[in-house]
mmCIF file of N, CA and C in Angstrom:
data_model
loop_
_atom_site.group_PDB
_atom_site.id
_atom_site.type_symbol
_atom_site.label_atom_id
_atom_site.label_comp_id
_atom_site.label_asym_id
_atom_site.label_seq_id
_atom_site.Cartn_x
_atom_site.Cartn_y
_atom_site.Cartn_z
ATOM 1 N N ILE N 166 -27.836 -52.722 -93.072
ATOM 2 C CA ILE N 166 -28.058 -53.968 -92.121
ATOM 3 C C ILE N 166 -27.435 -53.602 -90.760
ATOM 4 N N ALA N 167 -28.226 -53.966 -89.756
ATOM 5 C CA ALA N 167 -27.687 -53.767 -88.368
ATOM 6 C C ALA N 167 -27.734 -55.108 -87.684
ATOM 7 N N LEU N 168 -26.764 -55.315 -86.757
ATOM 8 C CA LEU N 168 -26.732 -56.445 -86.027
ATOM 9 C C LEU N 168 -27.045 -56.182 -84.522
ATOM 10 N N LEU N 169 -28.005 -56.866 -83.912
ATOM 11 C CA LEU N 169 -28.329 -56.571 -82.521
ATOM 12 C C LEU N 169 -27.937 -57.787 -81.823
ATOM 13 N N THR N 170 -27.148 -57.465 -80.789
ATOM 14 C CA THR N 170 -26.687 -58.690 -79.845
ATOM 15 C C THR N 170 -27.401 -58.467 -78.559
ATOM 16 N N VAL N 171 -28.052 -59.461 -78.103
ATOM 17 C CA VAL N 171 -28.769 -59.376 -76.726
ATOM 18 C C VAL N 171 -28.191 -60.538 -75.872
ATOM 19 N N PRO N 172 -27.506 -60.083 -74.784
ATOM 20 C CA PRO N 172 -26.952 -61.111 -73.942
ATOM 21 C C PRO N 172 -28.200 -61.820 -73.144
ATOM 22 N N VAL N 173 -27.997 -63.065 -73.135
ATOM 23 C CA VAL N 173 -29.009 -63.999 -72.550
ATOM 24 C C VAL N 173 -28.414 -64.592 -71.292
ATOM 25 N N SER N 174 -29.072 -64.479 -70.145
ATOM 26 C CA SER N 174 -28.683 -65.102 -68.855
ATOM 27 C C SER N 174 -29.128 -66.520 -68.911
ATOM 28 N N SER N 175 -28.268 -67.384 -68.355
ATOM 29 C CA SER N 175 -28.712 -68.730 -68.248
ATOM 30 C C SER N 175 -29.436 -68.930 -66.878
ATOM 31 N N ALA N 176 -30.050 -69.974 -66.652
ATOM 32 C CA ALA N 176 -30.714 -70.160 -65.321
ATOM 33 C C ALA N 176 -29.649 -70.074 -64.231
ATOM 34 N N PRO N 177 -29.976 -69.474 -63.112
ATOM 35 C CA PRO N 177 -28.983 -69.399 -61.980
ATOM 36 C C PRO N 177 -28.757 -70.735 -61.350
ATOM 37 N N HIS N 178 -27.517 -70.866 -60.802
ATOM 38 C CA HIS N 178 -27.273 -72.182 -60.132
ATOM 39 C C HIS N 178 -26.381 -71.847 -58.951
ATOM 40 N N LEU N 179 -26.771 -72.366 -57.808
ATOM 41 C CA LEU N 179 -25.894 -72.362 -56.536
ATOM 42 C C LEU N 179 -24.792 -73.278 -56.711
ATOM 43 N N ASP N 180 -23.676 -72.850 -56.925
ATOM 44 C CA ASP N 180 -22.408 -73.691 -57.115
ATOM 45 C C ASP N 180 -21.892 -74.198 -55.791
ATOM 46 N N SER N 181 -21.872 -73.291 -54.749
ATOM 47 C CA SER N 181 -21.373 -73.747 -53.419
ATOM 48 C C SER N 181 -21.907 -72.785 -52.326
ATOM 49 N N ILE N 182 -22.013 -73.375 -51.089
ATOM 50 C CA ILE N 182 -22.308 -72.564 -49.967
ATOM 51 C C ILE N 182 -21.217 -72.774 -48.951
ATOM 52 N N GLY N 183 -20.587 -71.766 -48.475
ATOM 53 C CA GLY N 183 -19.574 -71.918 -47.469
ATOM 54 C C GLY N 183 -19.890 -71.116 -46.133
ATOM 55 N N VAL N 184 -19.322 -71.545 -45.121
ATOM 56 C CA VAL N 184 -19.589 -70.804 -43.765
ATOM 57 C C VAL N 184 -18.319 -69.914 -43.493
ATOM 58 N N LEU N 185 -18.536 -68.729 -43.302
ATOM 59 C CA LEU N 185 -17.480 -67.749 -42.966
ATOM 60 C C LEU N 185 -17.125 -67.883 -41.501
ATOM 61 N N PRO N 186 -15.992 -67.365 -41.066
ATOM 62 C CA PRO N 186 -15.587 -67.465 -39.629
ATOM 63 C C PRO N 186 -16.589 -66.921 -38.722
ATOM 64 N N ASP N 187 -17.321 -65.846 -39.072
ATOM 65 C CA ASP N 187 -18.226 -65.225 -38.257
ATOM 66 C C ASP N 187 -19.607 -65.875 -38.227
ATOM 67 N N GLY N 188 -19.835 -67.052 -38.977
ATOM 68 C CA GLY N 188 -21.019 -67.685 -38.924
ATOM 69 C C GLY N 188 -22.003 -67.357 -40.026
ATOM 70 N N ARG N 189 -21.733 -66.354 -40.958
ATOM 71 C CA ARG N 189 -22.491 -66.023 -42.108
ATOM 72 C C ARG N 189 -22.239 -67.030 -43.186
ATOM 73 N N PHE N 190 -23.223 -67.144 -44.085
ATOM 74 C CA PHE N 190 -23.098 -68.024 -45.211
ATOM 75 C C PHE N 190 -22.688 -67.278 -46.517
ATOM 76 N N GLU N 191 -21.788 -67.816 -47.284
ATOM 77 C CA GLU N 191 -21.321 -67.223 -48.593
ATOM 78 C C GLU N 191 -21.842 -68.178 -49.709
ATOM 79 N N LEU N 192 -22.568 -67.558 -50.635
ATOM 80 C CA LEU N 192 -23.147 -68.442 -51.711
ATOM 81 C C LEU N 192 -22.368 -67.953 -52.999
ATOM 82 N N GLN N 193 -21.890 -68.975 -53.692
ATOM 83 C CA GLN N 193 -21.332 -68.753 -55.084
ATOM 84 C C GLN N 193 -22.330 -69.237 -56.097
ATOM 85 N N ILE N 194 -22.644 -68.317 -56.951
ATOM 86 C CA ILE N 194 -23.729 -68.474 -57.894
ATOM 87 C C ILE N 194 -23.247 -68.267 -59.374
ATOM 88 N N SER N 195 -23.721 -69.133 -60.271
ATOM 89 C CA SER N 195 -23.430 -68.907 -61.676
ATOM 90 C C SER N 195 -24.682 -68.711 -62.392
ATOM 91 N N GLY N 196 -24.580 -68.169 -63.524
ATOM 92 C CA GLY N 196 -25.739 -67.965 -64.423
ATOM 93 C C GLY N 196 -25.956 -66.548 -64.847
ATOM 94 N N GLY N 197 -24.996 -65.594 -64.518
ATOM 95 C CA GLY N 197 -25.145 -64.259 -64.919
ATOM 96 C C GLY N 197 -24.631 -64.069 -66.325
ATOM 97 N N PRO N 198 -24.711 -62.873 -66.836
ATOM 98 C CA PRO N 198 -25.192 -61.601 -66.105
ATOM 99 C C PRO N 198 -26.635 -61.550 -66.098
ATOM 100 N N GLY N 199 -27.117 -60.613 -65.185
ATOM 101 C CA GLY N 199 -28.664 -60.454 -65.073
ATOM 102 C C GLY N 199 -29.007 -59.971 -63.698
ATOM 103 N N ASN N 200 -30.265 -59.747 -63.509
ATOM 104 C CA ASN N 200 -30.858 -59.468 -62.172
ATOM 105 C C ASN N 200 -31.476 -60.609 -61.579
ATOM 106 N N PHE N 201 -31.109 -60.759 -60.234
ATOM 107 C CA PHE N 201 -31.433 -61.978 -59.565
ATOM 108 C C PHE N 201 -32.079 -61.636 -58.165
ATOM 109 N N ALA N 202 -32.867 -62.489 -57.674
ATOM 110 C CA ALA N 202 -33.488 -62.514 -56.319
ATOM 111 C C ALA N 202 -32.778 -63.624 -55.574
ATOM 112 N N ILE N 203 -32.356 -63.353 -54.298
ATOM 113 C CA ILE N 203 -31.822 -64.354 -53.473
ATOM 114 C C ILE N 203 -32.902 -64.565 -52.391
ATOM 115 N N GLU N 204 -33.366 -65.776 -52.269
ATOM 116 C CA GLU N 204 -34.366 -66.096 -51.200
ATOM 117 C C GLU N 204 -33.810 -67.162 -50.314
ATOM 118 N N CYS N 205 -34.519 -67.107 -49.021
ATOM 119 C CA CYS N 205 -34.127 -68.142 -48.090
ATOM 120 C C CYS N 205 -35.467 -68.682 -47.347
ATOM 121 N N ALA N 206 -35.367 -69.784 -46.784
ATOM 122 C CA ALA N 206 -36.436 -70.357 -45.957
ATOM 123 C C ALA N 206 -35.824 -71.267 -44.893
ATOM 124 N N PRO N 207 -36.585 -71.447 -43.770
ATOM 125 C CA PRO N 207 -36.155 -72.363 -42.681
ATOM 126 C C PRO N 207 -36.419 -73.729 -43.059
ATOM 127 N N ALA N 208 -37.340 -73.973 -44.052
ATOM 128 C CA ALA N 208 -37.584 -75.340 -44.622
ATOM 129 C C ALA N 208 -37.768 -75.219 -46.071
ATOM 130 N N PRO N 209 -38.036 -76.303 -46.863
ATOM 131 C CA PRO N 209 -38.206 -76.164 -48.209
ATOM 132 C C PRO N 209 -39.465 -75.450 -48.719
ATOM 133 N N SER N 210 -40.060 -74.651 -47.898
ATOM 134 C CA SER N 210 -41.230 -73.855 -48.202
ATOM 135 C C SER N 210 -41.201 -72.553 -47.460
ATOM 136 N N GLY N 211 -42.084 -71.655 -47.763
ATOM 137 C CA GLY N 211 -42.143 -70.380 -47.078
ATOM 138 C C GLY N 211 -40.950 -69.430 -47.361
ATOM 139 N N TRP N 212 -40.705 -69.289 -48.662
ATOM 140 C CA TRP N 212 -39.564 -68.419 -49.096
ATOM 141 C C TRP N 212 -39.680 -67.030 -48.764
ATOM 142 N N THR N 213 -38.643 -66.348 -48.402
ATOM 143 C CA THR N 213 -38.559 -64.910 -48.096
ATOM 144 C C THR N 213 -37.385 -64.373 -48.923
ATOM 145 N N GLN N 214 -37.626 -63.198 -49.552
ATOM 146 C CA GLN N 214 -36.609 -62.559 -50.326
ATOM 147 C C GLN N 214 -35.637 -61.885 -49.486
ATOM 148 N N LEU N 215 -34.315 -62.252 -49.626
ATOM 149 C CA LEU N 215 -33.285 -61.571 -48.749
ATOM 150 C C LEU N 215 -32.804 -60.372 -49.594
ATOM 151 N N SER N 216 -32.585 -60.510 -50.791
ATOM 152 C CA SER N 216 -31.978 -59.453 -51.585
ATOM 153 C C SER N 216 -32.156 -59.552 -53.049
ATOM 154 N N THR N 217 -32.029 -58.518 -53.802
ATOM 155 C CA THR N 217 -31.890 -58.472 -55.275
ATOM 156 C C THR N 217 -30.500 -57.943 -55.596
ATOM 157 N N LEU N 218 -29.991 -58.539 -56.695
ATOM 158 C CA LEU N 218 -28.708 -57.995 -57.179
ATOM 159 C C LEU N 218 -28.622 -58.087 -58.647
ATOM 160 N N THR N 219 -27.743 -57.306 -59.132
ATOM 161 C CA THR N 219 -27.365 -57.245 -60.567
ATOM 162 C C THR N 219 -25.926 -57.796 -60.723
ATOM 163 N N ALA N 220 -25.853 -58.876 -61.385
ATOM 164 C CA ALA N 220 -24.575 -59.472 -61.681
ATOM 165 C C ALA N 220 -24.076 -59.154 -63.143
ATOM 166 N N THR N 221 -22.812 -58.661 -63.197
ATOM 167 C CA THR N 221 -22.314 -58.305 -64.494
ATOM 168 C C THR N 221 -21.500 -59.408 -65.113
ATOM 169 N N GLY N 222 -21.093 -60.385 -64.322
ATOM 170 C CA GLY N 222 -20.280 -61.488 -64.748
ATOM 171 C C GLY N 222 -21.107 -62.788 -64.770
ATOM 172 N N SER N 223 -20.540 -63.886 -65.161
ATOM 173 C CA SER N 223 -21.170 -65.111 -65.164
ATOM 174 C C SER N 223 -21.220 -65.784 -63.747
ATOM 175 N N VAL N 224 -20.296 -65.386 -62.830
ATOM 176 C CA VAL N 224 -20.292 -66.031 -61.587
ATOM 177 C C VAL N 224 -20.205 -64.856 -60.522
ATOM 178 N N PHE N 225 -21.010 -64.974 -59.510
ATOM 179 C CA PHE N 225 -21.022 -63.902 -58.509
ATOM 180 C C PHE N 225 -21.282 -64.470 -57.071
ATOM 181 N N GLN N 226 -21.132 -63.783 -56.075
ATOM 182 C CA GLN N 226 -21.295 -64.176 -54.670
ATOM 183 C C GLN N 226 -22.323 -63.284 -53.995
ATOM 184 N N TYR N 227 -22.780 -63.998 -53.011
ATOM 185 C CA TYR N 227 -23.702 -63.339 -52.029
ATOM 186 C C TYR N 227 -23.390 -63.737 -50.674
ATOM 187 N N ILE N 228 -23.265 -62.813 -49.677
ATOM 188 C CA ILE N 228 -23.108 -63.149 -48.287
ATOM 189 C C ILE N 228 -24.352 -62.884 -47.549
ATOM 190 N N ASP N 229 -24.877 -63.945 -46.960
ATOM 191 C CA ASP N 229 -26.202 -63.761 -46.102
ATOM 192 C C ASP N 229 -25.701 -63.024 -44.777
ATOM 193 N N PRO N 230 -26.311 -61.905 -44.461
ATOM 194 C CA PRO N 230 -25.974 -61.227 -43.210
ATOM 195 C C PRO N 230 -26.321 -61.913 -41.972
ATOM 196 N N ALA N 231 -27.308 -62.849 -42.003
ATOM 197 C CA ALA N 231 -27.744 -63.552 -40.771
ATOM 198 C C ALA N 231 -26.719 -64.486 -40.325
ATOM 199 N N THR N 232 -26.604 -64.772 -39.060
ATOM 200 C CA THR N 232 -25.577 -65.671 -38.561
ATOM 201 C C THR N 232 -26.283 -66.760 -37.698
ATOM 202 N N ASN N 233 -25.595 -67.909 -37.523
ATOM 203 C CA ASN N 233 -26.020 -68.925 -36.622
ATOM 204 C C ASN N 233 -27.459 -69.411 -36.789
ATOM 205 N N GLN N 234 -27.833 -69.637 -38.023
ATOM 206 C CA GLN N 234 -29.153 -70.156 -38.351
ATOM 207 C C GLN N 234 -29.181 -71.679 -38.062
ATOM 208 N N ALA N 235 -30.237 -72.199 -37.413
ATOM 209 C CA ALA N 235 -30.293 -73.613 -37.225
ATOM 210 C C ALA N 235 -30.533 -74.459 -38.504
ATOM 211 N N SER N 236 -31.333 -73.834 -39.386
ATOM 212 C CA SER N 236 -31.636 -74.489 -40.706
ATOM 213 C C SER N 236 -31.845 -73.354 -41.681
ATOM 214 N N ARG N 237 -31.336 -73.441 -42.878
ATOM 215 C CA ARG N 237 -31.527 -72.374 -43.829
ATOM 216 C C ARG N 237 -31.425 -73.056 -45.221
ATOM 217 N N PHE N 238 -32.403 -72.782 -46.063
ATOM 218 C CA PHE N 238 -32.421 -73.202 -47.421
ATOM 219 C C PHE N 238 -32.311 -72.010 -48.321
ATOM 220 N N TYR N 239 -31.607 -72.014 -49.396
ATOM 221 C CA TYR N 239 -31.441 -70.964 -50.373
ATOM 222 C C TYR N 239 -31.879 -71.321 -51.765
ATOM 223 N N ARG N 240 -32.394 -70.275 -52.475
ATOM 224 C CA ARG N 240 -32.657 -70.409 -53.915
ATOM 225 C C ARG N 240 -32.402 -69.095 -54.572
ATOM 226 N N VAL N 241 -32.079 -69.109 -55.817
ATOM 227 C CA VAL N 241 -31.866 -67.943 -56.613
ATOM 228 C C VAL N 241 -32.730 -67.969 -57.873
ATOM 229 N N ARG N 242 -33.411 -66.797 -58.086
ATOM 230 C CA ARG N 242 -34.279 -66.647 -59.272
ATOM 231 C C ARG N 242 -33.885 -65.573 -60.135
ATOM 232 N N LEU N 243 -34.005 -65.809 -61.451
ATOM 233 C CA LEU N 243 -33.654 -64.712 -62.443
ATOM 234 C C LEU N 243 -34.853 -63.801 -62.500
ATOM 235 N N LEU N 244 -34.636 -62.536 -62.372
ATOM 236 C CA LEU N 244 -35.790 -61.537 -62.401
ATOM 237 C C LEU N 244 -35.949 -61.033 -63.847
ATOM 238 N N PRO N 245 -37.154 -60.615 -64.151
ATOM 239 C CA PRO N 245 -37.414 -60.191 -65.558
ATOM 240 C C PRO N 245 -36.669 -58.801 -65.797
#
């Protein structure tokens, strides 16, 4: 008899968004481990992928390299 354990990622969740002193945004995300896409848009539509990342823990951060955005929406998707 063999036991197979498969880690299951939960749905990603943006826990907080903070502004760094240089104007960049820092996102704290929970829902790992897994592979994720970070997306942004100037309005609640028209999403653009900023980055993909692999999280090894349940909580992880992403820092948006863009600064001084007039309006910015974020979302995180779990990748297959």
